[in-house]
Amino acid sequence: MDKSSDLTFCVDCVILDVEGTTTSIKFVKDELFPFAASHVKRHLQDNWQIRETRDDANAVLRQAEEDSGENLADVGNDNQDCVIDRVVKLVQDMIAQDRKVPCLKNLQGKIWKKGYEDGRLKGHVYADVPTCLKQWREDVGVQVYIYSSGSVAAQKLLFAHTEYGDLTQFLNGHFDTAVGPKTASESYVKIATSLATPADKILFLTDIVAEARAALAAGMRVVLASRPGNAPVELSDGEHFPTVSSFADIVLEKSTE
């Protein structure tokens, strides 16, 4: 792709989505999600005596209660095996439905941690990502952040254990849905405020049009990522976002303001 003027940005910060942008959707759907679904029971059984694990289970039950309106028992009020089986079923259902709820993302991150650390999981990023992250940070001098529905802990694990080594050295920080939904413009306003950076000096890359619209409404510059396996982009009449298939198509210049 030609490096046209609408792919040249004078910014101070870049914010990257993960799934479908830095990382293959196929990796998330076919490796990460099944790993969490198949290992959640063992994780709960092995760590049940740890208060944090029981709190995680309670959070799943509370989410199910909120979803259904039913009053579910606290983990301390029922047989351990029964509670674990119930939580496992709920977690597996949430994974199958691709729920973005914090209780699931938090628990998934803890399950993936062991997989990354013992080598069963290796984080996928597209081949252009390591080179561009290094260039943007070291040569251009912009700050690079991640904003994903996956928990901050899960983000750090993925980028610390990629096929290209530890890429966290090129990242300045992370955001997850604790800052707000990715389709809400207020979330991007909060991020810009937390970075003490004008929104128009921030470039956001994502594969999701609804997220692109939200970031644009907050005043950010936006580029859509077109990666293999991504859903077709559907824009409204007259709507336009610069689109790239590789981060290398983007030209960044450091803001002098």
PDB file of C-alpha atoms in Angstrom:
ATOM      1  CA  MET A   1       0.000   0.000   0.000  1.00  0.00           C
ATOM      2  CA  ASP A   2       1.261   3.486  -0.825  1.00  0.00           C
ATOM      3  CA  LYS A   3       2.103   5.669   2.118  1.00  0.00           C
ATOM      4  CA  SER A   4      -0.451   8.356   1.239  1.00  0.00           C
ATOM      5  CA  SER A   5      -1.018  11.543   3.174  1.00  0.00           C
ATOM      6  CA  ASP A   6      -3.964  10.085   5.082  1.00  0.00           C
ATOM      7  CA  LEU A   7      -1.568   7.504   6.565  1.00  0.00           C
ATOM      8  CA  THR A   8       0.877  10.106   7.880  1.00  0.00           C
ATOM      9  CA  PHE A   9       0.226  11.170  11.457  1.00  0.00           C
ATOM     10  CA  CYS A  10       1.891  13.723  13.712  1.00  0.00           C
ATOM     11  CA  VAL A  11       1.113  12.339  17.169  1.00  0.00           C
ATOM     12  CA  ASP A  12       2.505  11.793  20.656  1.00  0.00           C
ATOM     13  CA  CYS A  13       0.820   8.468  21.445  1.00  0.00           C
ATOM     14  CA  VAL A  14      -0.389   5.375  19.632  1.00  0.00           C
ATOM     15  CA  ILE A  15      -3.054   3.124  21.141  1.00  0.00           C
ATOM     16  CA  LEU A  16      -3.434  -0.393  19.757  1.00  0.00           C
ATOM     17  CA  ASP A  17      -6.300  -2.836  19.900  1.00  0.00           C
ATOM     18  CA  VAL A  18      -5.173  -6.471  20.167  1.00  0.00           C
ATOM     19  CA  GLU A  19      -7.539  -9.029  18.625  1.00  0.00           C
ATOM     20  CA  GLY A  20      -7.672  -8.432  14.866  1.00  0.00           C
ATOM     21  CA  THR A  21      -5.105  -5.615  15.035  1.00  0.00           C
ATOM     22  CA  THR A  22      -1.805  -6.712  16.587  1.00  0.00           C
ATOM     23  CA  THR A  23      -2.884 -10.319  16.915  1.00  0.00           C
ATOM     24  CA  SER A  24      -4.774 -12.849  14.820  1.00  0.00           C
ATOM     25  CA  ILE A  25      -8.422 -13.419  15.671  1.00  0.00           C
ATOM     26  CA  LYS A  26      -7.745 -17.080  14.895  1.00  0.00           C
ATOM     27  CA  PHE A  27      -5.132 -17.266  17.671  1.00  0.00           C
ATOM     28  CA  VAL A  28      -7.574 -15.819  20.194  1.00  0.00           C
ATOM     29  CA  LYS A  29     -10.537 -17.956  19.132  1.00  0.00           C
ATOM     30  CA  ASP A  30      -8.725 -21.201  18.349  1.00  0.00           C
ATOM     31  CA  GLU A  31      -5.957 -21.218  20.972  1.00  0.00           C
ATOM     32  CA  LEU A  32      -6.517 -18.831  23.878  1.00  0.00           C
ATOM     33  CA  PHE A  33     -10.251 -19.377  24.378  1.00  0.00           C
ATOM     34  CA  PRO A  34     -10.137 -23.205  24.157  1.00  0.00           C
ATOM     35  CA  PHE A  35      -7.124 -23.273  26.500  1.00  0.00           C
ATOM     36  CA  ALA A  36      -9.036 -21.320  29.133  1.00  0.00           C
ATOM     37  CA  ALA A  37     -12.177 -23.428  28.684  1.00  0.00           C
ATOM     38  CA  SER A  38     -10.316 -26.717  29.039  1.00  0.00           C
ATOM     39  CA  HIS A  39      -8.156 -25.650  31.996  1.00  0.00           C
ATOM     40  CA  VAL A  40     -10.601 -23.645  34.122  1.00  0.00           C
ATOM     41  CA  LYS A  41     -11.610 -26.633  36.261  1.00  0.00           C
ATOM     42  CA  ARG A  42      -8.021 -27.615  37.046  1.00  0.00           C
ATOM     43  CA  HIS A  43      -7.174 -23.984  37.835  1.00  0.00           C
ATOM     44  CA  LEU A  44     -10.039 -23.705  40.315  1.00  0.00           C
ATOM     45  CA  GLN A  45      -9.319 -27.074  41.925  1.00  0.00           C
ATOM     46  CA  ASP A  46      -5.591 -26.414  42.301  1.00  0.00           C
ATOM     47  CA  ASN A  47      -6.049 -22.920  43.727  1.00  0.00           C
ATOM     48  CA  TRP A  48      -9.322 -23.184  45.652  1.00  0.00           C
ATOM     49  CA  GLN A  49      -7.641 -22.663  49.030  1.00  0.00           C
ATOM     50  CA  ILE A  50      -6.462 -19.244  47.860  1.00  0.00           C
ATOM     51  CA  ARG A  51      -8.971 -16.536  48.755  1.00  0.00           C
ATOM     52  CA  GLU A  52      -8.436 -14.750  45.447  1.00  0.00           C
ATOM     53  CA  THR A  53      -9.563 -17.840  43.530  1.00  0.00           C
ATOM     54  CA  ARG A  54     -12.781 -18.088  45.522  1.00  0.00           C
ATOM     55  CA  ASP A  55     -13.338 -14.367  44.944  1.00  0.00           C
ATOM     56  CA  ASP A  56     -12.912 -14.964  41.209  1.00  0.00           C
ATOM     57  CA  ALA A  57     -15.495 -17.742  41.368  1.00  0.00           C
ATOM     58  CA  ASN A  58     -17.873 -15.486  43.275  1.00  0.00           C
ATOM     59  CA  ALA A  59     -17.472 -12.804  40.620  1.00  0.00           C
ATOM     60  CA  VAL A  60     -18.555 -15.295  37.955  1.00  0.00           C
ATOM     61  CA  LEU A  61     -21.571 -16.293  40.037  1.00  0.00           C
ATOM     62  CA  ARG A  62     -22.500 -12.638  40.586  1.00  0.00           C
ATOM     63  CA  GLN A  63     -22.318 -12.005  36.844  1.00  0.00           C
ATOM     64  CA  ALA A  64     -24.563 -15.001  36.181  1.00  0.00           C
ATOM     65  CA  GLU A  65     -26.938 -13.704  38.832  1.00  0.00           C
ATOM     66  CA  GLU A  66     -27.018 -10.311  37.141  1.00  0.00           C
ATOM     67  CA  ASP A  67     -27.617 -11.944  33.754  1.00  0.00           C
ATOM     68  CA  SER A  68     -30.421 -14.234  34.890  1.00  0.00           C
ATOM     69  CA  GLY A  69     -31.959 -12.432  37.826  1.00  0.00           C
ATOM     70  CA  GLU A  70     -31.607 -15.616  39.889  1.00  0.00           C
ATOM     71  CA  ASN A  71     -30.156 -15.611  43.408  1.00  0.00           C
ATOM     72  CA  LEU A  72     -27.067 -17.836  43.316  1.00  0.00           C
ATOM     73  CA  ALA A  73     -25.393 -19.168  46.444  1.00  0.00           C
ATOM     74  CA  ASP A  74     -22.059 -17.761  47.570  1.00  0.00           C
ATOM     75  CA  VAL A  75     -19.103 -20.121  47.159  1.00  0.00           C
ATOM     76  CA  GLY A  76     -18.931 -20.555  50.915  1.00  0.00           C
ATOM     77  CA  ASN A  77     -22.479 -21.828  51.151  1.00  0.00           C
ATOM     78  CA  ASP A  78     -22.248 -24.961  49.046  1.00  0.00           C
ATOM     79  CA  ASN A  79     -20.154 -28.054  48.416  1.00  0.00           C
ATOM     80  CA  GLN A  80     -16.794 -27.137  46.865  1.00  0.00           C
ATOM     81  CA  ASP A  81     -17.044 -29.595  43.967  1.00  0.00           C
ATOM     82  CA  CYS A  82     -20.579 -28.469  43.151  1.00  0.00           C
ATOM     83  CA  VAL A  83     -19.575 -24.817  43.162  1.00  0.00           C
ATOM     84  CA  ILE A  84     -16.549 -25.468  40.971  1.00  0.00           C
ATOM     85  CA  ASP A  85     -18.629 -27.449  38.484  1.00  0.00           C
ATOM     86  CA  ARG A  86     -21.182 -24.640  38.375  1.00  0.00           C
ATOM     87  CA  VAL A  87     -18.525 -21.989  37.815  1.00  0.00           C
ATOM     88  CA  VAL A  88     -16.802 -24.090  35.143  1.00  0.00           C
ATOM     89  CA  LYS A  89     -20.069 -24.405  33.209  1.00  0.00           C
ATOM     90  CA  LEU A  90     -20.723 -20.665  33.481  1.00  0.00           C
ATOM     91  CA  VAL A  91     -17.195 -19.788  32.369  1.00  0.00           C
ATOM     92  CA  GLN A  92     -17.322 -22.158  29.416  1.00  0.00           C
ATOM     93  CA  ASP A  93     -20.674 -20.703  28.353  1.00  0.00           C
ATOM     94  CA  MET A  94     -19.294 -17.150  28.622  1.00  0.00           C
ATOM     95  CA  ILE A  95     -16.283 -18.118  26.504  1.00  0.00           C
ATOM     96  CA  ALA A  96     -18.522 -19.706  23.871  1.00  0.00           C
ATOM     97  CA  GLN A  97     -20.573 -16.495  23.762  1.00  0.00           C
ATOM     98  CA  ASP A  98     -17.413 -14.319  23.593  1.00  0.00           C
ATOM     99  CA  ARG A  99     -18.566 -12.316  26.597  1.00  0.00           C
ATOM    100  CA  LYS A 100     -16.474  -9.241  27.424  1.00  0.00           C
ATOM    101  CA  VAL A 101     -17.333  -9.179  31.140  1.00  0.00           C
ATOM    102  CA  PRO A 102     -14.497  -8.407  33.608  1.00  0.00           C
ATOM    103  CA  CYS A 103     -14.996 -11.538  35.725  1.00  0.00           C
ATOM    104  CA  LEU A 104     -14.307 -13.747  32.695  1.00  0.00           C
ATOM    105  CA  LYS A 105     -11.386 -11.700  31.385  1.00  0.00           C
ATOM    106  CA  ASN A 106      -9.781 -11.678  34.829  1.00  0.00           C
ATOM    107  CA  LEU A 107     -10.085 -15.446  35.267  1.00  0.00           C
ATOM    108  CA  GLN A 108      -8.925 -16.191  31.728  1.00  0.00           C
ATOM    109  CA  GLY A 109      -5.782 -14.153  32.311  1.00  0.00           C
ATOM    110  CA  LYS A 110      -4.877 -16.200  35.370  1.00  0.00           C
ATOM    111  CA  ILE A 111      -5.408 -19.465  33.502  1.00  0.00           C
ATOM    112  CA  TRP A 112      -3.332 -18.293  30.541  1.00  0.00           C
ATOM    113  CA  LYS A 113      -0.516 -17.204  32.867  1.00  0.00           C
ATOM    114  CA  LYS A 114       0.501 -20.772  33.620  1.00  0.00           C
ATOM    115  CA  GLY A 115       0.226 -21.725  29.956  1.00  0.00           C
ATOM    116  CA  TYR A 116       2.513 -18.896  28.889  1.00  0.00           C
ATOM    117  CA  GLU A 117       5.001 -19.534  31.669  1.00  0.00           C
ATOM    118  CA  ASP A 118       5.377 -23.249  30.960  1.00  0.00           C
ATOM    119  CA  GLY A 119       5.546 -22.745  27.188  1.00  0.00           C
ATOM    120  CA  ARG A 120       2.235 -24.300  26.206  1.00  0.00           C
ATOM    121  CA  LEU A 121       1.080 -20.888  24.961  1.00  0.00           C
ATOM    122  CA  LYS A 122       3.043 -18.532  22.738  1.00  0.00           C
ATOM    123  CA  GLY A 123       1.516 -15.124  22.031  1.00  0.00           C
ATOM    124  CA  HIS A 124       0.811 -14.360  18.382  1.00  0.00           C
ATOM    125  CA  VAL A 125       1.516 -10.982  16.826  1.00  0.00           C
ATOM    126  CA  TYR A 126       1.714 -10.191  13.130  1.00  0.00           C
ATOM    127  CA  ALA A 127       5.223 -10.038  11.652  1.00  0.00           C
ATOM    128  CA  ASP A 128       5.124  -6.255  11.155  1.00  0.00           C
ATOM    129  CA  VAL A 129       4.275  -5.566  14.796  1.00  0.00           C
ATOM    130  CA  PRO A 130       7.668  -6.053  16.529  1.00  0.00           C
ATOM    131  CA  THR A 131       9.559  -3.946  13.985  1.00  0.00           C
ATOM    132  CA  CYS A 132       7.015  -1.131  14.053  1.00  0.00           C
ATOM    133  CA  LEU A 133       6.747  -1.062  17.843  1.00  0.00           C
ATOM    134  CA  LYS A 134      10.518  -0.757  18.101  1.00  0.00           C
ATOM    135  CA  GLN A 135      10.652   1.929  15.411  1.00  0.00           C
ATOM    136  CA  TRP A 136       7.796   3.970  16.868  1.00  0.00           C
ATOM    137  CA  ARG A 137       9.287   3.935  20.353  1.00  0.00           C
ATOM    138  CA  GLU A 138      12.996   4.251  19.636  1.00  0.00           C
ATOM    139  CA  ASP A 139      13.191   6.122  16.319  1.00  0.00           C
ATOM    140  CA  VAL A 140      10.045   8.249  16.233  1.00  0.00           C
ATOM    141  CA  GLY A 141       9.774   8.693  20.002  1.00  0.00           C
ATOM    142  CA  VAL A 142       6.032   8.216  20.430  1.00  0.00           C
ATOM    143  CA  GLN A 143       4.492   6.375  23.354  1.00  0.00           C
ATOM    144  CA  VAL A 144       2.660   3.121  22.632  1.00  0.00           C
ATOM    145  CA  TYR A 145      -0.259   1.749  24.651  1.00  0.00           C
ATOM    146  CA  ILE A 146      -2.610  -1.216  24.422  1.00  0.00           C
ATOM    147  CA  TYR A 147      -6.393  -0.947  24.857  1.00  0.00           C
ATOM    148  CA  SER A 148      -8.175  -4.297  24.805  1.00  0.00           C
ATOM    149  CA  SER A 149     -11.226  -5.993  26.267  1.00  0.00           C
ATOM    150  CA  GLY A 150      -8.770  -8.558  27.605  1.00  0.00           C
ATOM    151  CA  SER A 151      -7.493  -7.783  31.086  1.00  0.00           C
ATOM    152  CA  VAL A 152      -4.302  -5.779  31.530  1.00  0.00           C
ATOM    153  CA  ALA A 153      -2.697  -8.881  33.051  1.00  0.00           C
ATOM    154  CA  ALA A 154      -3.608 -10.954  29.984  1.00  0.00           C
ATOM    155  CA  GLN A 155      -2.284  -8.251  27.656  1.00  0.00           C
ATOM    156  CA  LYS A 156       1.064  -8.197  29.450  1.00  0.00           C
ATOM    157  CA  LEU A 157       1.338 -11.980  29.281  1.00  0.00           C
ATOM    158  CA  LEU A 158       0.671 -12.070  25.547  1.00  0.00           C
ATOM    159  CA  PHE A 159       3.226  -9.385  24.674  1.00  0.00           C
ATOM    160  CA  ALA A 160       5.813 -10.797  27.091  1.00  0.00           C
ATOM    161  CA  HIS A 161       5.654 -14.267  25.498  1.00  0.00           C
ATOM    162  CA  THR A 162       5.374 -13.713  21.736  1.00  0.00           C
ATOM    163  CA  GLU A 163       6.977 -15.694  18.935  1.00  0.00           C
ATOM    164  CA  TYR A 164       9.339 -12.704  18.591  1.00  0.00           C
ATOM    165  CA  GLY A 165      10.294 -12.507  22.252  1.00  0.00           C
ATOM    166  CA  ASP A 166       9.295 -10.044  24.953  1.00  0.00           C
ATOM    167  CA  LEU A 167       7.729  -6.951  23.357  1.00  0.00           C
ATOM    168  CA  THR A 168       6.652  -5.271  26.594  1.00  0.00           C
ATOM    169  CA  GLN A 169       9.827  -3.181  26.471  1.00  0.00           C
ATOM    170  CA  PHE A 170       8.207  -1.238  23.621  1.00  0.00           C
ATOM    171  CA  LEU A 171       4.927  -0.584  25.446  1.00  0.00           C
ATOM    172  CA  ASN A 172       4.316   2.347  27.776  1.00  0.00           C
ATOM    173  CA  GLY A 173       1.145   1.007  29.358  1.00  0.00           C
ATOM    174  CA  HIS A 174      -2.143  -0.829  29.090  1.00  0.00           C
ATOM    175  CA  PHE A 175      -5.878  -0.163  29.323  1.00  0.00           C
ATOM    176  CA  ASP A 176      -8.774  -2.594  29.581  1.00  0.00           C
ATOM    177  CA  THR A 177     -12.513  -2.205  30.057  1.00  0.00           C
ATOM    178  CA  ALA A 178     -11.954  -0.876  33.574  1.00  0.00           C
ATOM    179  CA  VAL A 179     -11.636   2.482  31.802  1.00  0.00           C
ATOM    180  CA  GLY A 180     -14.951   1.865  30.041  1.00  0.00           C
ATOM    181  CA  PRO A 181     -16.449   0.021  27.035  1.00  0.00           C
ATOM    182  CA  LYS A 182     -14.423   0.186  23.848  1.00  0.00           C
ATOM    183  CA  THR A 183     -17.443   1.366  21.883  1.00  0.00           C
ATOM    184  CA  ALA A 184     -18.073   4.377  24.160  1.00  0.00           C
ATOM    185  CA  SER A 185     -16.447   7.696  23.254  1.00  0.00           C
ATOM    186  CA  GLU A 186     -16.188   8.536  26.964  1.00  0.00           C
ATOM    187  CA  SER A 187     -13.640   5.722  27.357  1.00  0.00           C
ATOM    188  CA  TYR A 188     -11.302   7.395  24.888  1.00  0.00           C
ATOM    189  CA  VAL A 189     -11.784  10.770  26.552  1.00  0.00           C
ATOM    190  CA  LYS A 190     -10.734   9.167  29.850  1.00  0.00           C
ATOM    191  CA  ILE A 191      -7.674   7.605  28.245  1.00  0.00           C
ATOM    192  CA  ALA A 192      -6.588  10.900  26.680  1.00  0.00           C
ATOM    193  CA  THR A 193      -7.047  12.624  30.032  1.00  0.00           C
ATOM    194  CA  SER A 194      -5.041   9.954  31.857  1.00  0.00           C
ATOM    195  CA  LEU A 195      -2.233  10.347  29.310  1.00  0.00           C
ATOM    196  CA  ALA A 196      -2.342  14.147  29.636  1.00  0.00           C
ATOM    197  CA  THR A 197      -2.343  14.267  25.839  1.00  0.00           C
ATOM    198  CA  PRO A 198      -4.747  16.092  23.500  1.00  0.00           C
ATOM    199  CA  ALA A 199      -6.982  13.556  21.771  1.00  0.00           C
ATOM    200  CA  ASP A 200      -5.931  14.764  18.319  1.00  0.00           C
ATOM    201  CA  LYS A 201      -2.340  13.857  19.194  1.00  0.00           C
ATOM    202  CA  ILE A 202      -3.324  10.223  19.762  1.00  0.00           C
ATOM    203  CA  LEU A 203      -3.640   7.600  17.011  1.00  0.00           C
ATOM    204  CA  PHE A 204      -5.914   4.619  17.677  1.00  0.00           C
ATOM    205  CA  LEU A 205      -5.690   1.430  15.598  1.00  0.00           C
ATOM    206  CA  THR A 206      -8.505  -1.115  15.631  1.00  0.00           C
ATOM    207  CA  ASP A 207     -10.340  -3.549  13.368  1.00  0.00           C
ATOM    208  CA  ILE A 208     -13.772  -2.716  14.823  1.00  0.00           C
ATOM    209  CA  VAL A 209     -15.725   0.113  13.191  1.00  0.00           C
ATOM    210  CA  ALA A 210     -17.779   0.827  16.330  1.00  0.00           C
ATOM    211  CA  GLU A 211     -14.550   1.356  18.279  1.00  0.00           C
ATOM    212  CA  ALA A 212     -13.145   3.529  15.501  1.00  0.00           C
ATOM    213  CA  ARG A 213     -16.247   5.708  15.594  1.00  0.00           C
ATOM    214  CA  ALA A 214     -16.039   6.056  19.376  1.00  0.00           C
ATOM    215  CA  ALA A 215     -12.381   7.090  19.273  1.00  0.00           C
ATOM    216  CA  LEU A 216     -13.049   9.527  16.430  1.00  0.00           C
ATOM    217  CA  ALA A 217     -15.935  11.076  18.371  1.00  0.00           C
ATOM    218  CA  ALA A 218     -13.503  11.634  21.249  1.00  0.00           C
ATOM    219  CA  GLY A 219     -11.202  13.517  18.882  1.00  0.00           C
ATOM    220  CA  MET A 220      -8.563  10.859  18.244  1.00  0.00           C
ATOM    221  CA  ARG A 221      -6.997  10.018  14.909  1.00  0.00           C
ATOM    222  CA  VAL A 222      -8.077   6.562  13.769  1.00  0.00           C
ATOM    223  CA  VAL A 223      -6.862   3.835  11.411  1.00  0.00           C
ATOM    224  CA  LEU A 224      -8.653   0.557  10.710  1.00  0.00           C
ATOM    225  CA  ALA A 225      -6.625  -2.659  10.582  1.00  0.00           C
ATOM    226  CA  SER A 226      -7.478  -5.118   7.822  1.00  0.00           C
ATOM    227  CA  ARG A 227      -5.942  -8.419   8.880  1.00  0.00           C
ATOM    228  CA  PRO A 228      -6.541 -11.977   7.589  1.00  0.00           C
ATOM    229  CA  GLY A 229      -9.722 -13.407   9.080  1.00  0.00           C
ATOM    230  CA  ASN A 230     -11.145 -10.055  10.181  1.00  0.00           C
ATOM    231  CA  ALA A 231     -14.830  -9.396   9.606  1.00  0.00           C
ATOM    232  CA  PRO A 232     -15.685  -7.275   6.549  1.00  0.00           C
ATOM    233  CA  VAL A 233     -15.754  -3.556   7.309  1.00  0.00           C
ATOM    234  CA  GLU A 234     -19.168  -1.976   6.866  1.00  0.00           C
ATOM    235  CA  LEU A 235     -19.177   1.820   6.790  1.00  0.00           C
ATOM    236  CA  SER A 236     -22.061   4.237   6.533  1.00  0.00           C
ATOM    237  CA  ASP A 237     -22.501   6.309   3.372  1.00  0.00           C
ATOM    238  CA  GLY A 238     -19.827   8.986   3.255  1.00  0.00           C
ATOM    239  CA  GLU A 239     -17.914   7.463   6.167  1.00  0.00           C
ATOM    240  CA  HIS A 240     -14.178   6.945   5.712  1.00  0.00           C
ATOM    241  CA  PHE A 241     -11.346   5.593   7.806  1.00  0.00           C
ATOM    242  CA  PRO A 242      -7.797   5.074   6.544  1.00  0.00           C
ATOM    243  CA  THR A 243      -7.205   1.316   6.377  1.00  0.00           C
ATOM    244  CA  VAL A 244      -3.972  -0.689   6.513  1.00  0.00           C
ATOM    245  CA  SER A 245      -3.033  -4.343   6.251  1.00  0.00           C
ATOM    246  CA  SER A 246       0.311  -3.723   7.968  1.00  0.00           C
ATOM    247  CA  PHE A 247       1.532  -1.244  10.564  1.00  0.00           C
ATOM    248  CA  ALA A 248       4.418  -0.578   8.167  1.00  0.00           C
ATOM    249  CA  ASP A 249       1.944   1.306   5.933  1.00  0.00           C
ATOM    250  CA  ILE A 250       1.687   4.024   8.588  1.00  0.00           C
ATOM    251  CA  VAL A 251       4.083   6.967   8.761  1.00  0.00           C
ATOM    252  CA  LEU A 252       4.435   8.460  12.235  1.00  0.00           C
ATOM    253  CA  GLU A 253       5.995  11.785  13.082  1.00  0.00           C
ATOM    254  CA  LYS A 254       6.494  13.009  16.631  1.00  0.00           C
ATOM    255  CA  SER A 255       4.392  16.021  17.538  1.00  0.00           C
ATOM    256  CA  THR A 256       6.455  19.119  18.260  1.00  0.00           C
ATOM    257  CA  GLU A 257       3.758  20.740  20.403  1.00  0.00           C
TER     258      GLU A 257
END
